[in-house]
Each structure stands twice: as structure tokens, then as C-alpha cells.
Short mmCIF file of C-alpha atoms in Angstrom, two decimals:
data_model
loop_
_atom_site.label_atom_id
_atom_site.label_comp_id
_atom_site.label_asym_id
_atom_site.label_seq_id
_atom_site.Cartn_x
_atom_site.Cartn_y
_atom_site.Cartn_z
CA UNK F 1356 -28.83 -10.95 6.71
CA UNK F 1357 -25.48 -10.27 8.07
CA UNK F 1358 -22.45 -11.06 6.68
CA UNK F 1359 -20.24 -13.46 7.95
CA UNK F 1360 -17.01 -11.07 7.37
CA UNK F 1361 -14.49 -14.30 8.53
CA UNK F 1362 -15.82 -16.82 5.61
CA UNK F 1363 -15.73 -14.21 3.14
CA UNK F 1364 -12.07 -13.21 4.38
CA UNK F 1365 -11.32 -17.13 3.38
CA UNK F 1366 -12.49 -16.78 0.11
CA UNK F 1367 -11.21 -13.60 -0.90
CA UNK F 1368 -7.80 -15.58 0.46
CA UNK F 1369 -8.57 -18.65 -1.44
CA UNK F 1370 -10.34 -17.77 -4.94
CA UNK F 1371 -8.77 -14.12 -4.89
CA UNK F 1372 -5.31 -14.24 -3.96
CA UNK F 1373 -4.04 -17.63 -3.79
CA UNK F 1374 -5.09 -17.95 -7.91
CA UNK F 1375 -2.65 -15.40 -8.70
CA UNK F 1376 0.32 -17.50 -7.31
CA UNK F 1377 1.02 -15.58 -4.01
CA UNK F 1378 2.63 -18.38 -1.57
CA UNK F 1379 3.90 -16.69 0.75
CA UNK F 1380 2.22 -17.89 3.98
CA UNK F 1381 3.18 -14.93 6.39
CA UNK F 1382 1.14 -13.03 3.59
CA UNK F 1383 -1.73 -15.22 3.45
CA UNK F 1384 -2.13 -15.13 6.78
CA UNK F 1385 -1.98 -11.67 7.47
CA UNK F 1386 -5.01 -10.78 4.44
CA UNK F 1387 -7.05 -13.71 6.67
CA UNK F 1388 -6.46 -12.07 9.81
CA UNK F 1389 -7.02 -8.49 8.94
CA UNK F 1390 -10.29 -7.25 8.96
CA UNK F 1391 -10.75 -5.90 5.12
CA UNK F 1392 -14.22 -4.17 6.32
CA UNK F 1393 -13.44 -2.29 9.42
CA UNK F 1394 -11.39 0.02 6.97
CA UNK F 1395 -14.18 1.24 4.75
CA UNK F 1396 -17.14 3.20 5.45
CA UNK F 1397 -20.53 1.52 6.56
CA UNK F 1398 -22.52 1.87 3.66
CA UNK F 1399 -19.70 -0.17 1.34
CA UNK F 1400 -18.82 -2.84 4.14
CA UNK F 1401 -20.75 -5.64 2.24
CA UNK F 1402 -18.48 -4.80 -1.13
CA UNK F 1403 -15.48 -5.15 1.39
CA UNK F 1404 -14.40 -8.61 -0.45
CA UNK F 1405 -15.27 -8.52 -3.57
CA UNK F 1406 -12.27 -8.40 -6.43
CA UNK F 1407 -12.04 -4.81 -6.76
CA UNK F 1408 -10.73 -1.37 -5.85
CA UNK F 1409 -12.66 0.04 -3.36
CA UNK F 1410 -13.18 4.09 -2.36
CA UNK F 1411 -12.43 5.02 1.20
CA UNK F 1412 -12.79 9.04 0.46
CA UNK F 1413 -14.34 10.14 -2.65
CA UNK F 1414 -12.35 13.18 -4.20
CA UNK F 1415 -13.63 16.96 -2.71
CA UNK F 1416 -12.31 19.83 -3.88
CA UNK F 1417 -8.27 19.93 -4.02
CA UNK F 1418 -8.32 16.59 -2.17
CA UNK F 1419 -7.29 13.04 -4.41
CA UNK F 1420 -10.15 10.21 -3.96
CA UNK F 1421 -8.59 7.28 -2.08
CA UNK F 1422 -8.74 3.77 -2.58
CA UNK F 1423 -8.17 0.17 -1.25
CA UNK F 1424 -6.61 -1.49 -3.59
CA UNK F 1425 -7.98 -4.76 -4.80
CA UNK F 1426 -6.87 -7.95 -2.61
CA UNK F 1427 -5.16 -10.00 -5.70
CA UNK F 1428 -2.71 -6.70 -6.30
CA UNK F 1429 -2.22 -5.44 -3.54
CA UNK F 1430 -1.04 -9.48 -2.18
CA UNK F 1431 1.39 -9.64 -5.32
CA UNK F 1432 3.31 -6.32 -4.31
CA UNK F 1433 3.52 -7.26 -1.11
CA UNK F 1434 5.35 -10.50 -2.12
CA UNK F 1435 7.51 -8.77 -4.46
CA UNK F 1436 8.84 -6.66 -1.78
CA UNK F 1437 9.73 -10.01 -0.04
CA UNK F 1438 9.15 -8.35 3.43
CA UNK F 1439 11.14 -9.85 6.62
CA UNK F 1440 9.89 -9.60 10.18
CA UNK F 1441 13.23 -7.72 10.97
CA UNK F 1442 12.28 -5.24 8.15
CA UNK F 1443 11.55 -1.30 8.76
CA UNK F 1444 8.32 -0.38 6.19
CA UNK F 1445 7.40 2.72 4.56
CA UNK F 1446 3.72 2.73 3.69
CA UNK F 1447 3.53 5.95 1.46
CA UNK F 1448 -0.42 6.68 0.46
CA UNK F 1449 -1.42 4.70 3.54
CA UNK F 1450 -4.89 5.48 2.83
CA UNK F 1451 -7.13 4.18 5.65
CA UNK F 1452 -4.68 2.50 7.14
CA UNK F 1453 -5.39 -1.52 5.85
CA UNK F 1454 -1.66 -1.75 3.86
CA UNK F 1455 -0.23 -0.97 7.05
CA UNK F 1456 -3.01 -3.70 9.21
CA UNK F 1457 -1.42 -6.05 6.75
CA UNK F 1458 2.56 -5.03 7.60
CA UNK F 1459 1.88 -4.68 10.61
CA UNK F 1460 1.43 -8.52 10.70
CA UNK F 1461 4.76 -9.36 8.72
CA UNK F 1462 7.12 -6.77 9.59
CA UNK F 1463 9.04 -5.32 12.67
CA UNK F 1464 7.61 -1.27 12.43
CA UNK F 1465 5.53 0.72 9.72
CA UNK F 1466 5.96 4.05 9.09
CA UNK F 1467 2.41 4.91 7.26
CA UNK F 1468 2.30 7.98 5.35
CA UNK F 1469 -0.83 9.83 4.36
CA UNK F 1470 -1.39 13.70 3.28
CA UNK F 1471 -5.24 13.34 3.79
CA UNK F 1472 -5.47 14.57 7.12
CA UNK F 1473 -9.35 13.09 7.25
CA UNK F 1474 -7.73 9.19 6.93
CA UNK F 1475 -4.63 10.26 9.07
CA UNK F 1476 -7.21 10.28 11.57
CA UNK F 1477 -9.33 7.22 10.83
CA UNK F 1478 -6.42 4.96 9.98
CA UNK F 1479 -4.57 6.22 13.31
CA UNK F 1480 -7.66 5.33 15.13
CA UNK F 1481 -8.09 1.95 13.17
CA UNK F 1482 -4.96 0.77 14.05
CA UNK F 1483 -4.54 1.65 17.49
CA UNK F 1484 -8.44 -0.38 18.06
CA UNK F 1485 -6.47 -3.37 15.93
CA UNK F 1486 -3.67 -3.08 18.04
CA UNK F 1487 -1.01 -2.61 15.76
CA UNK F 1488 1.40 -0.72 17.95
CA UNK F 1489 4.25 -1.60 15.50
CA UNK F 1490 2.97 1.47 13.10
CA UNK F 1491 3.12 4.66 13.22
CA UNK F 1492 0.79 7.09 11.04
CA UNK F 1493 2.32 10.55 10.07
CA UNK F 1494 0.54 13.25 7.80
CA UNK F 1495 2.82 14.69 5.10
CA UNK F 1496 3.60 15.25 0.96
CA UNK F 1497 3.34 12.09 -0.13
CA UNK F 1498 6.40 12.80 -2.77
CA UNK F 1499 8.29 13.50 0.07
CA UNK F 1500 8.48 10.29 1.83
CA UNK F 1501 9.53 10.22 5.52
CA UNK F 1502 13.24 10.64 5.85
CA UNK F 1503 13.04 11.49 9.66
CA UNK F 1504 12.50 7.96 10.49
CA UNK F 1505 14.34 6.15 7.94
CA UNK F 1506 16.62 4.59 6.32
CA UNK F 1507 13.69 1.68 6.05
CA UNK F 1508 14.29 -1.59 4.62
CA UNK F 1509 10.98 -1.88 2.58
CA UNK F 1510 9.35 1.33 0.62
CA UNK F 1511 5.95 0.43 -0.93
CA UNK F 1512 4.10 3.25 -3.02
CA UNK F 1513 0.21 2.05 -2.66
CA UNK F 1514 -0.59 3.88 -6.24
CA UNK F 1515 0.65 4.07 -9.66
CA UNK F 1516 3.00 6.78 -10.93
CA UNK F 1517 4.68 8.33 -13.50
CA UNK F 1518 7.89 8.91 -11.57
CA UNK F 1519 9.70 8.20 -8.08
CA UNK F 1520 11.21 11.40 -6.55
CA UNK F 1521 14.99 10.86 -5.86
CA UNK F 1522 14.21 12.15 -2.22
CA UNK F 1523 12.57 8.59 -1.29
CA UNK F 1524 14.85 6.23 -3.15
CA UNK F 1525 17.44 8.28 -0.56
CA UNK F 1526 15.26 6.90 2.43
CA UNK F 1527 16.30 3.25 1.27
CA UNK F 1528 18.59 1.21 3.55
CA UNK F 1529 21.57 -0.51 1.97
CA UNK F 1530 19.98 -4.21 0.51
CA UNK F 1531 16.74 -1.92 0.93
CA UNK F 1532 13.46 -2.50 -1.80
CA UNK F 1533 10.97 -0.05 -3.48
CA UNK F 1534 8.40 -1.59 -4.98
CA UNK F 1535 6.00 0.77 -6.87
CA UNK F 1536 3.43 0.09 -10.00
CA UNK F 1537 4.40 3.01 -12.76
CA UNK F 1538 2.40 3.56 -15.43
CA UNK F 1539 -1.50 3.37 -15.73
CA UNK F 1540 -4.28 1.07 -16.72
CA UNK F 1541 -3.45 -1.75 -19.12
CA UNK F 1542 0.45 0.61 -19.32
CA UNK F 1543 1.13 -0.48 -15.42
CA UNK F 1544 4.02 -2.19 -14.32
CA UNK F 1545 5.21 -3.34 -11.13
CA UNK F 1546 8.65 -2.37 -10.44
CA UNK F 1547 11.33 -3.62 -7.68
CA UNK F 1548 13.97 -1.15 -6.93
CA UNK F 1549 16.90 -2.91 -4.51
CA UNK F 1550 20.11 -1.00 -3.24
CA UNK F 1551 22.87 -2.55 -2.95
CA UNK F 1552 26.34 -1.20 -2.40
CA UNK F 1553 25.21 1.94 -2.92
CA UNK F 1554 23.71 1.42 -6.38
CA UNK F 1555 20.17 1.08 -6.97
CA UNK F 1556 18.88 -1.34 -9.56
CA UNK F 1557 15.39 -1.67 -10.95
CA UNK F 1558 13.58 -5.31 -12.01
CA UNK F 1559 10.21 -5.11 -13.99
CA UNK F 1560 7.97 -7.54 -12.63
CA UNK F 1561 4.38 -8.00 -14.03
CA UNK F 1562 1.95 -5.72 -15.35
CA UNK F 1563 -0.62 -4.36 -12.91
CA UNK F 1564 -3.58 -2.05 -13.15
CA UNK F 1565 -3.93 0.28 -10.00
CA UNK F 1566 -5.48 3.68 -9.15
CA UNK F 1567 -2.98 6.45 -9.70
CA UNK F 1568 -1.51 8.61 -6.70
CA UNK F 1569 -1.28 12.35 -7.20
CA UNK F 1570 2.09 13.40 -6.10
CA UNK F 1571 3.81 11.08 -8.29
CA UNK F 1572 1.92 12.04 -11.61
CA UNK F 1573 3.11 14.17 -14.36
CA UNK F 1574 1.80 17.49 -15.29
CA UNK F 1575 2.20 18.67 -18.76
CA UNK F 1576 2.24 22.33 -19.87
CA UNK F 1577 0.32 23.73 -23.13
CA UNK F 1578 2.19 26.15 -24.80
CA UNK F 1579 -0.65 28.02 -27.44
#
């Protein structure tokens, strides 16, 4: 039997994301127009809805497994960055490209950023068969950011992490926001930075369980 991909893009909208109090219709409409399965590979297309994290490249080698975050999560840190369709996006740990489907709907460019040179590929080619031709996928460190076409006005981190490099929170625009979850598992907390007058401030938000993204982590040394 095939899946009807549209109905269950209504209920992931409706039982997944609506319960967990995101409103914002420019939002709502942009997870129900955005094909959640076209951004995974075939064998997990019928998992493509369900309320979960889902793997688009399993880890090899040196290379960091990468995920689509759940719907309900990844909907509530998009609202918290209270994006504007005049606002510049930086999409760091764009994955397959779906974060940046979803900006793409709500904002005026995307910048997504991905060092997995396998998924700059795929999400390049996603996109550009979606036509989102407001984003633009680059391949680069990940703690790095993208300073070459900033200052943006929105800087979302699509993983958890111990720490923000002071590098990126330089690539935010005066009134800009970073939102970022730091902190793992049951620990996680979603954080809004905002800039203004040249200060940046930081507001916790809620606590929020995502995968972690290397780059950002800590690494501790053993002294014996």
C-alpha cells in the first residue's frame, strides 16, 4: 500500500506540532507544504512522519551520523527564532537540506551550511528539484559558520552543543537571533541569543532533547 505522504503531512502538523503550542501560521504552513520524505533515503520514507529523529547518513569512519530532527522540536526552534520574511538565515548542520525546505518558505535567503560533502550534494540537489532558489548550500567547518555572506538576521544551530564559537555570534546582524539547544538529553536547553546595540543577550527557553553536533562538543583530556 502506498502512503498517502499529504494526509500524513496533516497529521504530523496537527497531532505533532500544533500540541506543543506552535501558532505561528507561516510555520505551520511551511512543515504542511514541505515534503518531510523526499529528504530521507528510500528504505526509511514510510518512518518520514512519525514523532522522532530520523538518520539521513549513518556515521562512517571520521564522518558524524546526521539526523532530521523530530517535527515537534524542530517547529518550536523555529518559532523561537521568530523568523521574518525580510530575514537573512543561517542554517548551520543543514543536514539534507529539509531545515532549509522549511526557511526557505518563511524567510527572504538561506545560507545552509553542511561539512558532509555526501548531503552538500543531496540537499543542493533537493532543493534546487523543490525550487527553493532563495538558499544557498555551502560545504564548510560547521564551528566556523559562514561569515562571507553574513551579517544574517537569524542563526539556527540544527544540533545540541556544549558551546557556541565567538566566530558565529560575530556573523549576527544588529537586532540579529541565535537560537541553539546546549546541553544533551534530558540536560538540553533551548537558548535565544539577540544582539542588540552591540551587546548580545541570552534567554533560556524550554528544555529540549536533540542529537548532538560535533563541532560544537567538548573534548576532555585525561591526564594519567
Amino acid at each position: 500500500m502506498v502512503a498517502d505522504f499529504a494526509e500524513l503531512r496533516r497529521k504530523m502538523v496537527d497531532n505533532q506540532i500544533r500540541t506543543v503550542d506552535v501558532t505561528d501560521l507561516s510555520i505551520l504552513e511551511a512543515f504542511l507544504t514541505v515534503p518531510r520524505e523526499d529528504f530521507v533515503s528510500e528504505d526509511v520514507k514510510d518512518l518520514s512522519y512519525l514523532d522522532g529523529d530520523i538518520v539521513v547518513f549513518p556515521a562512517q569512519d571520521d564522518l558524524r551520523a546526521c539526523y532530521l530532527m523530530k517535527p515537534a522540536s524542530l517547529a518550536k526552534l523555529l518559532q523561537l527564532a521568530a523568523i521574518k520574511p525580510s530575514d537573512n538565515v543561517l542554517n548551520i548542520g543543514a543536514n539534507s537540506g529539509y531545515c532549509a525546505a522549511l526557511f526557505s518558505k518563511i524567510a527572504r535567503s538561506v545560507v545552509a551550511l553542511e561539512s558532509n560533502k555526501t548531503l552538500v550534494e543531496q540537499a543542493d540537489k533537493l532543493l534546487k528539484y523543490h525550487q527553493c532558489d532563495n538558499v544557498v548550500v555551502v560545504h564548510g567547518p560547521l564551528e566556523q559558520g559562514y561569515a562571507a555572506k553574513g551579517p544574517y538576521d537569524v542563526i539556527f544551530i540544527e544540533g545540541a552543543v556544549d558551546f557556541i564559537p565567538d566566530g558565529i555570534f560575530d556573523q549576527m546582524k544588529e537586532g540579529g537571533r541565535l537560537v541553539v539547544v546546549e546541553g544533551h538529553g534530558g540536560a538540553g536547553v533551548a537558548q535565544i541569543y539577540i544582539k542588540e546595540d552591540k551587546v548580545i543577550s541570552v534567554r533560556r527557553s524550554f528544555n529540549l532533547a536533540v542529537k548532538p553536533l560535533p563541532g560544537f562538543l567538548k573534548t576532555f583530556d585525561f591526564v594519567f
